[in-house]
mmCIF file of C-alpha atoms in Angstrom:
data_model
loop_
_atom_site.group_PDB
_atom_site.id
_atom_site.type_symbol
_atom_site.label_atom_id
_atom_site.label_comp_id
_atom_site.label_asym_id
_atom_site.label_seq_id
_atom_site.Cartn_x
_atom_site.Cartn_y
_atom_site.Cartn_z
ATOM 1 C CA MET H 1 -17.625 -17.590 9.646
ATOM 2 C CA GLU H 2 -14.973 -19.240 8.542
ATOM 3 C CA THR H 3 -12.455 -21.453 9.445
ATOM 4 C CA SER H 4 -8.494 -20.995 8.408
ATOM 5 C CA PRO H 5 -6.657 -24.473 8.812
ATOM 6 C CA GLN H 6 -3.933 -22.094 6.381
ATOM 7 C CA ILE H 7 -2.791 -20.581 9.832
ATOM 8 C CA PRO H 8 -0.626 -22.922 12.408
ATOM 9 C CA ARG H 9 -0.410 -22.642 15.431
ATOM 10 C CA GLY H 10 2.225 -19.951 16.399
ATOM 11 C CA ALA H 11 1.710 -17.160 13.065
ATOM 12 C CA ARG H 12 1.640 -13.839 12.753
ATOM 13 C CA LEU H 13 -1.227 -12.597 10.642
ATOM 14 C CA HIS H 14 -0.980 -9.611 9.433
ATOM 15 C CA LEU H 15 -4.718 -8.132 9.076
ATOM 16 C CA GLY H 16 -6.194 -5.953 6.007
ATOM 17 C CA CYS H 17 -2.246 -6.674 3.498
ATOM 18 C CA GLY H 18 -3.739 -4.897 0.410
ATOM 19 C CA GLY H 19 -0.954 -4.612 -1.471
ATOM 20 C CA GLN H 20 1.894 -4.004 1.117
ATOM 21 C CA PRO H 21 2.218 -7.876 2.141
ATOM 22 C CA LEU H 22 4.922 -8.493 4.539
ATOM 23 C CA PRO H 23 7.550 -11.097 4.963
ATOM 24 C CA GLY H 24 7.007 -14.035 8.050
ATOM 25 C CA TYR H 25 4.074 -13.171 7.482
ATOM 26 C CA VAL H 26 0.443 -14.649 7.049
ATOM 27 C CA ASN H 27 -0.838 -11.747 4.861
ATOM 28 C CA ILE H 28 -4.845 -11.736 4.486
ATOM 29 C CA ASP H 29 -7.850 -9.583 2.888
ATOM 30 C CA VAL H 30 -10.472 -10.096 0.992
ATOM 31 C CA PRO H 31 -9.812 -10.954 -2.196
ATOM 32 C CA ALA H 32 -10.495 -7.785 -4.438
ATOM 33 C CA SER H 33 -14.024 -7.231 -5.486
ATOM 34 C CA GLY H 34 -12.982 -4.020 -7.464
ATOM 35 C CA ARG H 35 -10.986 -2.594 -5.504
ATOM 36 C CA GLN H 36 -7.104 -0.176 -5.350
ATOM 37 C CA PRO H 37 -4.892 -1.900 -5.305
ATOM 38 C CA VAL H 38 -5.089 -5.531 -5.980
ATOM 39 C CA PRO H 39 -4.427 -7.520 -2.287
ATOM 40 C CA LYS H 40 -1.328 -9.892 -2.181
ATOM 41 C CA ALA H 41 -2.295 -11.747 -0.095
ATOM 42 C CA ASP H 42 -1.711 -15.484 1.264
ATOM 43 C CA VAL H 43 -4.896 -15.924 2.656
ATOM 44 C CA PHE H 44 -8.584 -14.883 0.985
ATOM 45 C CA ALA H 45 -10.981 -13.831 3.876
ATOM 46 C CA ASP H 46 -12.650 -12.215 5.773
ATOM 47 C CA PHE H 47 -10.737 -11.687 9.020
ATOM 48 C CA THR H 48 -13.601 -10.797 10.576
ATOM 49 C CA THR H 49 -15.560 -13.785 9.893
ATOM 50 C CA LEU H 50 -12.623 -15.704 10.134
ATOM 51 C CA ALA H 51 -12.730 -18.649 14.209
ATOM 52 C CA LEU H 52 -9.712 -19.190 15.193
ATOM 53 C CA PRO H 53 -9.105 -21.519 19.231
ATOM 54 C CA GLU H 54 -7.792 -19.097 21.974
ATOM 55 C CA GLY H 55 -4.055 -19.017 22.378
ATOM 56 C CA HIS H 56 -3.458 -19.437 19.076
ATOM 57 C CA VAL H 57 -1.480 -16.689 17.131
ATOM 58 C CA ALA H 58 1.794 -15.443 18.331
ATOM 59 C CA GLU H 59 1.193 -12.005 16.246
ATOM 60 C CA VAL H 60 -1.573 -9.928 15.434
ATOM 61 C CA ARG H 61 -0.825 -6.930 13.345
ATOM 62 C CA LEU H 62 -2.998 -3.906 11.320
ATOM 63 C CA HIS H 63 -2.484 -0.867 9.198
ATOM 64 C CA HIS H 64 -4.366 1.962 9.022
ATOM 65 C CA VAL H 65 -7.245 -0.649 9.208
ATOM 66 C CA PHE H 66 -8.202 -0.539 13.060
ATOM 67 C CA GLU H 67 -9.329 2.992 12.295
ATOM 68 C CA HIS H 68 -12.293 1.708 9.811
ATOM 69 C CA PHE H 69 -14.474 0.326 11.834
ATOM 70 C CA ARG H 70 -16.780 1.813 13.950
ATOM 71 C CA LYS H 71 -16.029 2.492 17.827
ATOM 72 C CA GLY H 72 -17.980 -1.197 19.708
ATOM 73 C CA GLU H 73 -16.740 -3.328 16.253
ATOM 74 C CA ALA H 74 -13.330 -2.356 17.037
ATOM 75 C CA VAL H 75 -13.287 -3.007 20.380
ATOM 76 C CA ALA H 76 -14.715 -5.653 20.011
ATOM 77 C CA LEU H 77 -11.650 -6.999 17.772
ATOM 78 C CA LEU H 78 -9.482 -6.217 20.415
ATOM 79 C CA ALA H 79 -11.275 -8.363 22.285
ATOM 80 C CA ARG H 80 -10.980 -10.985 19.638
ATOM 81 C CA PHE H 81 -7.680 -11.125 18.498
ATOM 82 C CA ASN H 82 -6.052 -11.005 23.060
ATOM 83 C CA GLY H 83 -8.307 -14.438 22.640
ATOM 84 C CA TRP H 84 -6.461 -15.424 18.984
ATOM 85 C CA LEU H 85 -2.988 -14.636 20.431
ATOM 86 C CA GLN H 86 -1.044 -16.357 22.956
ATOM 87 C CA PRO H 87 0.210 -14.727 26.302
ATOM 88 C CA GLY H 88 2.658 -12.484 26.083
ATOM 89 C CA GLY H 89 1.920 -12.139 22.187
ATOM 90 C CA ALA H 90 2.348 -9.412 20.632
ATOM 91 C CA LEU H 91 -0.491 -6.715 18.974
ATOM 92 C CA ARG H 92 0.513 -3.586 16.548
ATOM 93 C CA ILE H 93 -1.584 -1.229 15.338
ATOM 94 C CA GLU H 94 -1.181 1.484 13.762
ATOM 95 C CA VAL H 95 -3.991 4.806 12.463
ATOM 96 C CA PRO H 96 -3.792 7.685 11.994
ATOM 97 C CA ASP H 97 -2.396 10.530 14.745
ATOM 98 C CA PHE H 98 -6.027 12.817 15.365
ATOM 99 C CA GLY H 99 -4.029 14.558 17.850
ATOM 100 C CA ASP H 100 -1.474 15.674 15.582
ATOM 101 C CA THR H 101 -3.547 15.179 12.212
ATOM 102 C CA ALA H 102 -5.947 17.943 13.912
ATOM 103 C CA PHE H 103 -3.103 20.021 14.869
ATOM 104 C CA TYR H 104 -1.282 19.978 11.913
ATOM 105 C CA TYR H 105 -4.596 21.653 9.790
ATOM 106 C CA PHE H 106 -5.946 24.112 12.438
ATOM 107 C CA LEU H 107 -2.184 25.598 12.515
ATOM 108 C CA THR H 108 -2.087 25.492 8.284
ATOM 109 C CA GLY H 109 -5.833 24.368 7.183
ATOM 110 C CA ASP H 110 -4.131 22.121 4.286
ATOM 111 C CA LEU H 111 -7.507 20.196 4.359
ATOM 112 C CA ARG H 112 -5.736 16.405 2.479
ATOM 113 C CA ALA H 113 -5.244 16.221 6.921
ATOM 114 C CA LEU H 114 -8.721 16.084 6.720
ATOM 115 C CA ARG H 115 -8.734 13.219 4.354
ATOM 116 C CA HIS H 116 -6.469 11.476 5.916
ATOM 117 C CA LEU H 117 -8.393 11.103 9.371
ATOM 118 C CA VAL H 118 -11.816 10.704 7.580
ATOM 119 C CA GLY H 119 -11.559 8.507 4.592
ATOM 120 C CA SER H 120 -10.761 8.944 1.097
ATOM 121 C CA GLN H 121 -14.292 7.893 0.458
ATOM 122 C CA GLU H 122 -13.725 6.246 -3.167
ATOM 123 C CA ALA H 123 -15.269 2.860 -2.070
ATOM 124 C CA PRO H 124 -17.194 1.750 0.680
ATOM 125 C CA TRP H 125 -14.127 0.495 2.287
ATOM 126 C CA ALA H 126 -12.335 3.551 2.370
ATOM 127 C CA THR H 127 -14.162 5.560 4.916
ATOM 128 C CA HIS H 128 -13.100 5.884 8.664
ATOM 129 C CA HIS H 129 -15.364 5.276 11.657
ATOM 130 C CA GLU H 130 -13.245 6.387 14.662
ATOM 131 C CA LEU H 131 -10.895 8.898 15.647
ATOM 132 C CA TRP H 132 -7.961 7.594 18.039
ATOM 133 C CA ASP H 133 -5.225 9.211 19.536
ATOM 134 C CA ALA H 134 -3.249 7.688 22.059
ATOM 135 C CA ARG H 135 -4.897 8.506 24.483
ATOM 136 C CA GLN H 136 -7.640 6.058 23.324
ATOM 137 C CA LEU H 137 -5.548 3.749 22.163
ATOM 138 C CA ARG H 138 -4.123 3.261 25.686
ATOM 139 C CA ARG H 139 -7.354 2.921 27.634
ATOM 140 C CA ALA H 140 -8.415 0.653 24.664
ATOM 141 C CA LEU H 141 -5.629 -1.303 24.663
ATOM 142 C CA ALA H 142 -5.476 -1.429 28.679
ATOM 143 C CA LEU H 143 -9.235 -2.024 29.363
ATOM 144 C CA PHE H 144 -8.523 -5.278 26.380
ATOM 145 C CA GLY H 145 -5.888 -7.505 29.037
ATOM 146 C CA PHE H 146 -2.919 -5.827 27.093
ATOM 147 C CA GLY H 147 0.037 -4.643 28.464
ATOM 148 C CA ARG H 148 3.599 -3.907 27.711
ATOM 149 C CA ILE H 149 1.399 -0.728 25.714
ATOM 150 C CA ARG H 150 4.026 1.235 23.582
ATOM 151 C CA LEU H 151 3.195 4.568 21.915
ATOM 152 C CA ARG H 152 5.234 5.884 19.109
ATOM 153 C CA LYS H 153 4.396 9.256 16.628
ATOM 154 C CA ASN H 154 6.058 9.068 13.535
ATOM 155 C CA ARG H 155 7.332 12.621 13.625
ATOM 156 C CA MET H 156 10.779 11.697 12.282
ATOM 157 C CA TRP H 157 9.070 10.082 8.747
ATOM 158 C CA PHE H 158 7.387 13.085 8.173
ATOM 159 C CA ARG H 159 9.207 15.987 8.581
ATOM 160 C CA ARG H 160 11.560 14.534 6.007
ATOM 161 C CA SER H 161 8.251 13.856 3.487
ATOM 162 C CA ARG H 162 6.139 16.411 2.024
ATOM 163 C CA ARG H 163 3.677 14.301 3.123
ATOM 164 C CA LYS H 164 3.380 16.641 6.049
ATOM 165 C CA TRP H 165 -0.503 16.221 6.730
ATOM 166 C CA TRP H 166 -0.296 11.912 6.770
ATOM 167 C CA ARG H 167 0.384 11.535 10.743
ATOM 168 C CA ASN H 168 0.503 8.667 12.331
ATOM 169 C CA LEU H 169 0.502 6.387 15.246
ATOM 170 C CA THR H 170 1.207 2.930 15.717
ATOM 171 C CA ALA H 171 1.338 0.841 19.261
ATOM 172 C CA GLU H 172 3.252 -2.387 20.384
ATOM 173 C CA ALA H 173 0.591 -4.068 22.253
ATOM 174 C CA ARG H 174 1.251 -7.442 24.462
ATOM 175 C CA LYS H 175 -1.345 -9.668 25.988
ATOM 176 C CA ALA H 176 -1.137 -9.681 29.811
ATOM 177 C CA ARG H 177 -4.001 -11.266 30.535
ATOM 178 C CA ALA H 178 -7.492 -13.072 28.930
ATOM 179 C CA LEU H 179 -10.226 -11.790 29.415
ATOM 180 C CA THR H 180 -14.430 -14.163 30.171
ATOM 181 C CA PRO H 181 -16.657 -12.490 27.248
ATOM 182 C CA GLU H 182 -17.942 -11.099 30.049
ATOM 183 C CA GLU H 183 -15.165 -9.123 31.108
ATOM 184 C CA ALA H 184 -14.534 -8.613 27.825
ATOM 185 C CA ARG H 185 -18.461 -7.202 27.659
ATOM 186 C CA ARG H 186 -17.829 -5.116 30.842
ATOM 187 C CA ALA H 187 -14.522 -3.402 29.585
ATOM 188 C CA ALA H 188 -17.224 -1.782 26.391
ATOM 189 C CA GLU H 189 -19.157 -0.985 28.556
ATOM 190 C CA ALA H 190 -16.038 1.866 30.278
ATOM 191 C CA PHE H 191 -14.900 2.215 27.338
ATOM 192 C CA PHE H 192 -18.251 3.623 26.034
ATOM 193 C CA GLU H 193 -18.813 5.728 28.805
ATOM 194 C CA PRO H 194 -16.805 9.116 28.478
ATOM 195 C CA TYR H 195 -18.393 9.401 25.189
ATOM 196 C CA LEU H 196 -21.878 9.139 25.668
ATOM 197 C CA ILE H 197 -24.110 11.575 25.531
ATOM 198 C CA ASN H 198 -27.911 10.476 24.651
ATOM 199 C CA ARG H 199 -26.113 7.926 27.009
ATOM 200 C CA GLU H 200 -29.013 5.512 26.316
ATOM 201 C CA ILE H 201 -29.774 5.573 23.378
ATOM 202 C CA GLU H 202 -25.481 4.809 22.492
ATOM 203 C CA ARG H 203 -24.745 2.676 25.238
ATOM 204 C CA SER H 204 -28.095 0.269 23.385
ATOM 205 C CA ALA H 205 -26.019 1.058 19.751
ATOM 206 C CA TRP H 206 -22.367 1.157 20.613
ATOM 207 C CA LEU H 207 -22.990 -2.522 22.603
ATOM 208 C CA GLY H 208 -24.694 -3.360 19.125
ATOM 209 C CA HIS H 209 -22.409 -3.437 17.544
ATOM 210 C CA PHE H 210 -19.923 -5.215 19.779
ATOM 211 C CA ASP H 211 -22.136 -8.701 20.282
ATOM 212 C CA GLU H 212 -22.464 -8.273 16.219
ATOM 213 C CA MET H 213 -18.684 -8.036 16.359
ATOM 214 C CA MET H 214 -18.024 -10.445 18.835
ATOM 215 C CA ARG H 215 -20.754 -13.226 17.205
ATOM 216 C CA ARG H 216 -18.984 -12.847 13.726
ATOM 217 C CA GLY H 217 -16.096 -15.084 15.131
ATOM 218 C CA GLY H 218 -18.279 -17.157 16.353
ATOM 219 C CA GLU H 219 -16.179 -20.868 18.078
ATOM 220 C CA ALA H 220 -13.228 -22.364 16.654
#
């Protein structure tokens, strides 16, 4: 577990900033360790191990980071972000848009669209573990205590771009209610339910991933 004296109350966090830090944010990423590009962070840390007090930050922001986590880990992060955020605090997540990207692939056969969905895979960190579309991202946010959810597709941007396979989805939401640990685990079970095929095996594994990620933050 990491503690973060560098993160003041009311800060805006940019998690997994890579080589693109944002002004006005505390930009956080892991040390380089052979990664390309080299992160340009204010704080070098694994954000999944950070312990922040309840209601400590004003905003949490992730660009093309959320899809790198398994289903159970991802929704555990939503529960933890809910805890970190002040009442009404902002959450912004950008991920590859599975629906639009898959549609583009079926129309064109452009294999770069599949690469966009699954990651570049040149290193262990460069693999995507979950696919997100507007429906599932909205459902996850609502289950984990977020409201005023707005979803935006990057259509205008990629129409005039050569990278027409680069189709992304941005979710913006506000913390509407706090969650107890018990409520967060019930929300995870509700989120998993429509996905289940081998029900007991999958539920047990996904809840295990959820519980492990919840424990990684410890207590501030």
